[in-house]
Coordinates of C-alpha atoms and ligand atoms in Angstrom, one line a residue:
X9 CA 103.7 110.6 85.0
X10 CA 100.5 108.9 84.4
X11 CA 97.9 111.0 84.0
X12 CA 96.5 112.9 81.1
X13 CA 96.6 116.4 80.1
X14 CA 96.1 118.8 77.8
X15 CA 97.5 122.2 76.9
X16 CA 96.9 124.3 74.3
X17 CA 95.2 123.3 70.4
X18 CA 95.4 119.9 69.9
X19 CA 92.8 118.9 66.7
X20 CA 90.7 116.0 67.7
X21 CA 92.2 112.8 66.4
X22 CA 95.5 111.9 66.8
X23 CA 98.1 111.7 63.2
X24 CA 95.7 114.1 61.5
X25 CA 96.2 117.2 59.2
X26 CA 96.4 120.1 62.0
X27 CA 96.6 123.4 60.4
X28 CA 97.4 126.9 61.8
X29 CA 95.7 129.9 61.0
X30 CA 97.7 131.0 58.1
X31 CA 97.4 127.5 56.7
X32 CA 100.5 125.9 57.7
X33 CA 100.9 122.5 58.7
X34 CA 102.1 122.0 62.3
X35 CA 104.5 119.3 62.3
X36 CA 103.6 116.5 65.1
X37 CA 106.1 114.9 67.2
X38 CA 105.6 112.2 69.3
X39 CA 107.4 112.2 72.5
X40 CA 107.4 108.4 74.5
X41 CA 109.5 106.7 76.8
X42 CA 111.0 103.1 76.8
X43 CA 110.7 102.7 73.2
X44 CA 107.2 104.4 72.9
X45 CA 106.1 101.3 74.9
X46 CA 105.4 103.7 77.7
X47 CA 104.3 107.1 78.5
X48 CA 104.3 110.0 76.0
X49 CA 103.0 112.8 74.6
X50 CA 101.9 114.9 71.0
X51 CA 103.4 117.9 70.7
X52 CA 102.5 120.4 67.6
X53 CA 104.9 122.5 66.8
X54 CA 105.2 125.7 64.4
X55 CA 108.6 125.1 63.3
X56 CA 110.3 121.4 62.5
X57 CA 111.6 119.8 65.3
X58 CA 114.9 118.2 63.9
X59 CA 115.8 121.2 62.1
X60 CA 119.4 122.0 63.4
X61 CA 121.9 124.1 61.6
X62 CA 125.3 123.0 64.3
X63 CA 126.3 121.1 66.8
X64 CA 129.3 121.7 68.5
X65 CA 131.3 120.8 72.1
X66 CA 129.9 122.1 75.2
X67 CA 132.3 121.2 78.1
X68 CA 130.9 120.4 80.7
X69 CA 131.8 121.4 84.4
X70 CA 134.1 119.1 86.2
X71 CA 132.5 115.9 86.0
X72 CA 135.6 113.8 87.8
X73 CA 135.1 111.7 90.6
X74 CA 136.6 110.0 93.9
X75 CA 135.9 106.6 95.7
X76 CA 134.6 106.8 99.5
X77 CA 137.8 105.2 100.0
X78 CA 139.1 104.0 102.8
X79 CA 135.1 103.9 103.5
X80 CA 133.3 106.2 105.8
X81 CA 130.3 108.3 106.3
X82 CA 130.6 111.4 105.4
X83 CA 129.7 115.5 105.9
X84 CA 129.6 117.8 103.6
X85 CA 128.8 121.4 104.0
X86 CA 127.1 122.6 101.2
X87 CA 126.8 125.8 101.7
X88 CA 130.6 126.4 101.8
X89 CA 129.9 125.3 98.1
X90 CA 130.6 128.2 95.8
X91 CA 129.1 128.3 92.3
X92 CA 128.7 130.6 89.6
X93 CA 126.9 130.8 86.1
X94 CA 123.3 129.8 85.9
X95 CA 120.9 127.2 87.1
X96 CA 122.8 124.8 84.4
X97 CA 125.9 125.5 83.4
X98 CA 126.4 126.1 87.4
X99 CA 126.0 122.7 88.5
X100 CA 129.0 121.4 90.6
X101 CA 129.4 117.8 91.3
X102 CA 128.7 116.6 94.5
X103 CA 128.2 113.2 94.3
X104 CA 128.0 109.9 92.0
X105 CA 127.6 107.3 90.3
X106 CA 126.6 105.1 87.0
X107 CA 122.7 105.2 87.7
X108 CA 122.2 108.8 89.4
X109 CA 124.2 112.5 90.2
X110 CA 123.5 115.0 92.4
X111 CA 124.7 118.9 91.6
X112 CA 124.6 122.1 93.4
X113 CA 123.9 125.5 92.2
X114 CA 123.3 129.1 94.0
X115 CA 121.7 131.1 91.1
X116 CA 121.1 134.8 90.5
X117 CA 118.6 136.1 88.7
X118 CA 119.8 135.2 85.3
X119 CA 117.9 132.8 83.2
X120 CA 119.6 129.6 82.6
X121 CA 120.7 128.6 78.8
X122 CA 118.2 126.6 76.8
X123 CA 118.9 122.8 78.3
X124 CA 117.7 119.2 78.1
X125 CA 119.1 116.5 79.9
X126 CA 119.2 113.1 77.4
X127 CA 120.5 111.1 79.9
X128 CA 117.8 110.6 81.8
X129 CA 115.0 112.3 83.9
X130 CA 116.0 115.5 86.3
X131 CA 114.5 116.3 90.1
X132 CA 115.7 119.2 91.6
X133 CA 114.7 120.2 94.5
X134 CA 114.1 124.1 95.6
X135 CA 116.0 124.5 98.9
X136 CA 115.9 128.4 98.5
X137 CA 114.5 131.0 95.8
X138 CA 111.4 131.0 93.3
X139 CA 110.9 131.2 89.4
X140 CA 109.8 129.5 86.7
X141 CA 111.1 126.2 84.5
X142 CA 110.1 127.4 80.8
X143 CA 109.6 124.4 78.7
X144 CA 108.5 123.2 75.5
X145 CA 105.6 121.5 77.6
X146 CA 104.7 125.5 78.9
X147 CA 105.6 127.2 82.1
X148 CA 105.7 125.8 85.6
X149 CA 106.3 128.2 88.6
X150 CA 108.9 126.9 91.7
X151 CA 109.4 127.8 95.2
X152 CA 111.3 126.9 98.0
X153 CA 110.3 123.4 99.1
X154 CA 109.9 122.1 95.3
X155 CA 110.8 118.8 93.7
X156 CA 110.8 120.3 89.6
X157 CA 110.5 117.1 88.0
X158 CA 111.6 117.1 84.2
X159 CA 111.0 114.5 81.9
X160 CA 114.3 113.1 79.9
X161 CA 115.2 115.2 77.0
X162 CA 112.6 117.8 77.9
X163 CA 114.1 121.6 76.3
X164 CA 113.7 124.1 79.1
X165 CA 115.2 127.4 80.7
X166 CA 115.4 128.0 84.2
X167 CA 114.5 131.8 84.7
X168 CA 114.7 132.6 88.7
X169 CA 113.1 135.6 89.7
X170 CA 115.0 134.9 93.2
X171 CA 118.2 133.8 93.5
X172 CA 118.2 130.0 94.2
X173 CA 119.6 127.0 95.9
X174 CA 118.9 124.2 93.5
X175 CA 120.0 120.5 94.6
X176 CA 119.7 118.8 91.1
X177 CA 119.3 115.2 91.2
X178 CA 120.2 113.8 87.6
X179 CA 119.1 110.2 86.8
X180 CA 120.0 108.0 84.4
X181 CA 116.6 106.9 84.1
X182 CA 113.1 107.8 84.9
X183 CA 111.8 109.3 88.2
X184 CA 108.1 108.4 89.3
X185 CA 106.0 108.0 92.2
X186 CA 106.7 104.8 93.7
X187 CA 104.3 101.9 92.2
X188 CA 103.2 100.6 95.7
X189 CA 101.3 103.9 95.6
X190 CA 99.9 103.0 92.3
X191 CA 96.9 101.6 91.2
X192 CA 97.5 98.9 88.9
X193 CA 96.3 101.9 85.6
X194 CA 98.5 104.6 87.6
X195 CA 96.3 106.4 90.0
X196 CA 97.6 107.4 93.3
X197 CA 96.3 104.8 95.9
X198 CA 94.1 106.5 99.5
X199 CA 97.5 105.2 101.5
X200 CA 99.9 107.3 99.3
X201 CA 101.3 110.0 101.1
X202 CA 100.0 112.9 98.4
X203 CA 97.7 112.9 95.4
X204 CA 97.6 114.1 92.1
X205 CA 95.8 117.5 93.3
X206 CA 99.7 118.4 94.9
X207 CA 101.2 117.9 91.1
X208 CA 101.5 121.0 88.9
X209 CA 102.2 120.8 85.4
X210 CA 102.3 123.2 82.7
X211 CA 98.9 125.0 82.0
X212 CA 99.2 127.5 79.0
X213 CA 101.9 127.1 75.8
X214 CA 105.0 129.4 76.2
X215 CA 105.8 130.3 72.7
X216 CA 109.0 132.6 71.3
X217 CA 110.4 133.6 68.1
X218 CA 113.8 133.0 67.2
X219 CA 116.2 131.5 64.7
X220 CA 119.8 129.9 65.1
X221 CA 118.9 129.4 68.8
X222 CA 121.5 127.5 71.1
X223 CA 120.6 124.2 73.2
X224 CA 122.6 122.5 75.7
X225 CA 122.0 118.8 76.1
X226 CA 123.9 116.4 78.1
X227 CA 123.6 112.9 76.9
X228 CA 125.8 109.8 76.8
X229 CA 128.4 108.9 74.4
X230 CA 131.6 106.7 74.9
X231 CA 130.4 105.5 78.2
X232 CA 130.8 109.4 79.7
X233 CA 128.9 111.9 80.1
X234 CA 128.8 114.8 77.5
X235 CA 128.0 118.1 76.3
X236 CA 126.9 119.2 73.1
X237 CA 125.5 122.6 71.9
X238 CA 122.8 122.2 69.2
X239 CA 121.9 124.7 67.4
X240 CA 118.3 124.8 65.8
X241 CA 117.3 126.6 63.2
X242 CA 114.0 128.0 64.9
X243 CA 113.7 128.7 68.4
X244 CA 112.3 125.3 70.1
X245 CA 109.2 127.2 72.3
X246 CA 106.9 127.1 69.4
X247 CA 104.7 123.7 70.7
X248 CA 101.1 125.7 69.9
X249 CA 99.6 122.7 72.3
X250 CA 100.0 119.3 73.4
X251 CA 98.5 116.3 75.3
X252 CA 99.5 113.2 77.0
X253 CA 100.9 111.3 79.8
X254 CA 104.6 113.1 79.3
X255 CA 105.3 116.4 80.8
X256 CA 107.2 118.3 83.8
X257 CA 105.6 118.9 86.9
X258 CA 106.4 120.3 90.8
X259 CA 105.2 118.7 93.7
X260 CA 106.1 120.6 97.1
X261 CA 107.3 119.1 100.3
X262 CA 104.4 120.8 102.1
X263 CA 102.1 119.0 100.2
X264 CA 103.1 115.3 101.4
X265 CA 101.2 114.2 104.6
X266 CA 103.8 112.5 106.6
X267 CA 102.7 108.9 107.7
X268 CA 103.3 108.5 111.5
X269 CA 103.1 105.4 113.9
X270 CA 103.0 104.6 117.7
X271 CA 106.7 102.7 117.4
X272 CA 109.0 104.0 114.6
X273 CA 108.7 103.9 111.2
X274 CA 110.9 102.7 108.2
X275 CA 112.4 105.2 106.3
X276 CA 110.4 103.8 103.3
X277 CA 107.2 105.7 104.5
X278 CA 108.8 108.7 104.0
X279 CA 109.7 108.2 99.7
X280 CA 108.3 110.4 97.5
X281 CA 109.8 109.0 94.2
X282 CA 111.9 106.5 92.8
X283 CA 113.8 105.8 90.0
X284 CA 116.2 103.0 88.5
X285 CA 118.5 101.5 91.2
X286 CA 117.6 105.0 93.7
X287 CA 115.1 106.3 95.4
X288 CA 114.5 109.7 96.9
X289 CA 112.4 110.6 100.2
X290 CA 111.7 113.3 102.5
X291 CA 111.4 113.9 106.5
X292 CA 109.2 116.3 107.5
X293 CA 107.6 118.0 110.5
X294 CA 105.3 115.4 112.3
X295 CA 103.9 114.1 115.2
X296 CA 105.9 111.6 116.6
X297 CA 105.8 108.0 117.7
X298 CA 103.2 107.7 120.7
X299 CA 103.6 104.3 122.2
X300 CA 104.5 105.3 126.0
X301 CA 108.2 103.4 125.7
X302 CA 108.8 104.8 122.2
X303 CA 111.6 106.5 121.1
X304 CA 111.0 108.6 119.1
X305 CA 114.7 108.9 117.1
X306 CA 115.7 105.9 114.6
X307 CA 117.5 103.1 116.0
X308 CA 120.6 102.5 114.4
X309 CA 120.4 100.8 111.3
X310 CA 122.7 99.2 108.6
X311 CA 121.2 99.7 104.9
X312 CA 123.2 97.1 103.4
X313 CA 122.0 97.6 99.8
X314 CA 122.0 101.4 99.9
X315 CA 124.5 104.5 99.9
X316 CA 121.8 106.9 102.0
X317 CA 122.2 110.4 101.1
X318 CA 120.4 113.4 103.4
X319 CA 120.4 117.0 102.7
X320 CA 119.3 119.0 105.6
X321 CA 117.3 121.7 104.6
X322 CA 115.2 122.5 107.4
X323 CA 114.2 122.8 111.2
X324 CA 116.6 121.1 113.7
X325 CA 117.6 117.7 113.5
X326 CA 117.1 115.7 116.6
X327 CA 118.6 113.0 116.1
X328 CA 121.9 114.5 114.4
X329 CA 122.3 117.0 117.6
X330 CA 126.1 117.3 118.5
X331 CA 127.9 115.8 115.2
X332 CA 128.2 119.3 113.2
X333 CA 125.3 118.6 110.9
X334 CA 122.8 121.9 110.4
X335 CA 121.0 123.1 107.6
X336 CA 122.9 123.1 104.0
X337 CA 124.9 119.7 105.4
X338 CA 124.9 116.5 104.0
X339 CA 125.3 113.2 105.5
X340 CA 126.6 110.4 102.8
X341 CA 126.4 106.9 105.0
X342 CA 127.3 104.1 102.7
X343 CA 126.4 100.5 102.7
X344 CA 128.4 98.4 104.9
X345 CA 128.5 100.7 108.0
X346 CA 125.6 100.7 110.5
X347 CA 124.5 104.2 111.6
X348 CA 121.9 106.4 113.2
X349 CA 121.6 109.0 116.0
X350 CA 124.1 110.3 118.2
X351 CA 124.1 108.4 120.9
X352 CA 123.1 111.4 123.5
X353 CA 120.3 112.3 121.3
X354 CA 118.6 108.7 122.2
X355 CA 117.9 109.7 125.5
X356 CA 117.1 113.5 124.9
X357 CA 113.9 112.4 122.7
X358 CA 112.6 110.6 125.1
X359 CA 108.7 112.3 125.4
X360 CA 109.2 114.4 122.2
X361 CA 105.8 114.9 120.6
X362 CA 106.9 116.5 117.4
X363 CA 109.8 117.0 115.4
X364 CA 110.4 119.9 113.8
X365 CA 112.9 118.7 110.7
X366 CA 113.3 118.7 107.2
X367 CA 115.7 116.5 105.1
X368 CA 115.4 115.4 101.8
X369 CA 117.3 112.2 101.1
X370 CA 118.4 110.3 97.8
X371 CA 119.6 106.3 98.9
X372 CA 121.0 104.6 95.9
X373 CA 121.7 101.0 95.4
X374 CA 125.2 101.3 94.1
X375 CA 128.0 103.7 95.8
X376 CA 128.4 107.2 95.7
X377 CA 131.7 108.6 94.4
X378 CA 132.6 111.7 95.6
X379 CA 132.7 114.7 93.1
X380 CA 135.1 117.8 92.7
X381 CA 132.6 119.9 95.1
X382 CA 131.9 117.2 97.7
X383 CA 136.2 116.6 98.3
X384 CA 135.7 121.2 98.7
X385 CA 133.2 121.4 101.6
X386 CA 134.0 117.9 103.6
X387 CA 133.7 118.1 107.0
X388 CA 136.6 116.2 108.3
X389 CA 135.6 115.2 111.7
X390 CA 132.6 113.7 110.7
X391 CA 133.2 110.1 110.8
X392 CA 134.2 109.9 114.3
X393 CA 131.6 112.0 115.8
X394 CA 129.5 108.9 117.5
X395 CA 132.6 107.5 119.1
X396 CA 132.9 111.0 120.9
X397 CA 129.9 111.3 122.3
X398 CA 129.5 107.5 123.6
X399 CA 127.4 107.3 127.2
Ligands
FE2_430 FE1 119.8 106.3 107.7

C-alpha cells in the first residue's frame, strides 16, 4: 500500500521524545516490510510492544492436504461447507499450496480471537455479512462485496455484526495492486480499473485496556505452518496514532469499473491484486463484447503456468450454464488441461449485451492441493461435464 496516512497523534518528527498526557513516554515501533527496505509505518503505543508474559501451542485446524491427482478440474460446493468457531479459528482448508491458501468460514456474530497472520499478507473477501476488522492500525468496516486486505503480522479481531461468509485468501507474501497500474512512485495509473478514492483504511485509533491478553499468530516454523498463542502483558489496541505507507484497508467489488472491448478480453483485465507467484481478479457485471461476430463467452483456453481458481459469488454465469456450477461453487482448473464454456453456452450468447455475473478468482503459478474441506463438498461429476454436453 503506497500511499500515506495518518491516524491519530503522531509528534512531528520522526525518532523523537513523544509524550502522553500524564508524561509517559510512548514507545515507537517501526513496522516495514522486506527488511524495512520497503513500506512501513510508526506506530506509538501506550504499553511496550514485545512485552509477553507466554507463549504456548495453538493447534491449528486441519491443515493436511491432497494432490489433484489423477489431474482434473474440479467443483466444489462451498456452501455444503460446514464451519464453526469464529472468523479465525473457523477457517477450513479448501485449497493449497507453498506460496498461497484459501479458507472458508460462515461466522456468527461472535468476535474473532485476537489474530495476526506472520506468514504473510491476508485478503478475504466478504461473500455475505457486515462488521468490522479491529486492528492495531484502528477500525475498518466490511460488507458483502469486500476484499479486507491485512498487512502481514497486523494484530486484529474480526467482530461481525452479521453473520458472515468469509473466503480468506492467506499469502505467503504480500498482496498489492498490480504494478502495471502503478506509476513508477506508486500512484494508481488513469487505465487502472479503480483508484485510491475506492480504498478504506482505518480512520480513528481503537484503543482498550487489558492485561495478560491472548494473540493467535500463525507463522512458519519447521517448513509448516503453525500456531502459537502469545500472551502479552498489556492488551495490544493501545497504538494512540500512527502514520505511514503500512496499514489494512477494503476495497469493494462495486467499486472496480470493469474494462470492456469489442472482441473479448484476457482475463488479466479483470485482476485486482497480486501477490508472489498468484494473482487474484474479479468478473463482474458488464457490457459485453460489441463487435457484430463477437462472442461474447471466453474461448477455450489452456493457462499453462496457472492453477485458475473461481468462486461464484454472484448473478448467473453464462458461460458455466449446464455443468452444476451456481453461486457458493468453485471451479479449480489446473495447468495442463485447456478449458472454458460449455460448449452449448457458445452459441446461447450469441447477441448478449450484458452479463450479469460475479466471480472472484485466485490463479496461482504453482498447483493447488486439495484441503480437508475441498475432498467434503467435491462435486464429482464435474470433470466430465463438457464431454456431455458436446454439439
Ligand atoms: Fe479460465
Amino acid at each position: 500500500m503506497a500511499y500515506y496516512r495518518q491516524v491519530g497523534e503522531v509528534p512531528p518528527k520522526r525518532h523523537i521524545q513523544f509524550r502522553g498526557p500524564a508524561g509517559r513516554l510512548y514507545h515507537e515501533e517501526l513496522m516495514g516490510e522486506e527488511g524495512f527496505s520497503s513500506d512501513s509505518a510508526l506506530l506509538y503505543h501506550r504499553g511496550v510492544p514485545s512485552a509477553i508474559v507466554a507463549s504456548e501451542v495453538w493447534e491449528l485446524p486441519d491443515q493436511t492436504t491432497a494432490p489433484n491427482h489423477p489431474l482434473k478440474p474440479r467443483h466444489l460446493r462451498l456452501h455444503d461447507v460446514e464451519t464453526s468457531g469464529d472468523a479465525v479459528t473457523g477457517r477450513r482448508l479448501v485449497l493449497g499450496n507453498s506460496d498461497v491458501r484459501i479458507g472458508y468460514v460462515v461466522t456468527g456474530t461472535e468476535p474473532s480471537a485476537l489474530y495476526r497472520n506472520a506468514t504473510g499478507d491476508e485478503c478475504v473477501y466478504v461473500e455475505a455479512g457486515a462488521g468490522t476488522v479491529e486492528t492495531v492500525f484502528g477500525t475498518v468496516a466490511y460488507r458483502a462485496g469486500d476484499y479486507v486486505v491485512i498487512p502481514r503480522a497486523t494484530t486484529h479481531r474480526w467482530v461481525p455484526s452479521e453473520a458472515s461468509r468469509l473466503y480468506a485468501i492467506e499469502s505467503n507474501s504480500h498482496i498489492a495492486p498490480p504494478k502495471r497500474y502503478l506509476s513508477r512512485y506508486g500512484q494508481l495509473l488513469e487505465h487502472a480499473p479503480y483508484s485510491e478514492r475506492d480504498l478504506h483504511g482505518p480512520e480513528t485509533p481503537h484503543l482498550e485496556e487489558g492485561a495478560d491478553v491472548d494473540v493467535l499468530v500463525k507463522h512458519r516454523a519447521g517448513g509448516r505452518i503453525l500456531g502459537s498463542r502469545m500472551t502479552y502483558a498489556t492488551h495490544p489496541f493501545d497504538v494512540v496514532g500512527w502514520d505511514g505507507c503500512l496499514y489494512p484497508y477494503t476495497f469493494n467489488i462495486d467499486d472496480y469499473m470493469p474494462i470492456t472491448g469489442k472482441i473479448h478480453q484476457p482475463p488479466p483485465v479483470h485482476q485486482v491484486f497480486e501477490g508472489h507467484r498468484f494473482v487474484v481478479c474479479n468478473f463482474l457485471p458488464r457490457k459485453v463484447d460489441y463487435h457484430p461476430l463477437s462472442v461474447p463467452v471466453p474461448y477455450y483456453h489452456s493457462n499453462v503456468d496457472s492453477d485458475e481458481v473461481m468462486f461464484y459469488v454472484g448473478g448467473d454465469y453464462e458461460a458455466r450454464k449446464g455443468s452444476g456450477i451456481g453461486l457458493g461453487s468453485i471451479s479449480l482448473h489446473p495447468g495442463g488441461y485447456a478449458h472454458g464454456p460449455q460448449p452449448s453456452a457458445i452459441e446461447a450468447s450469441l447477441g448478449a449485451e450484458f452479463f450479469e455475473e460475479s466471480a472472484v478468482m485466485v490463479d496461482t503459478f504453482a498447483p493447488l492441493d486439495l484441503g480437508e474441506a475441498a475432498l467434503a463438498c467435491e462435486d464429482p461429476a464435474y470433470a466430465w461435464t463438457w464431454s456431455r454436453d458436446l454439439p
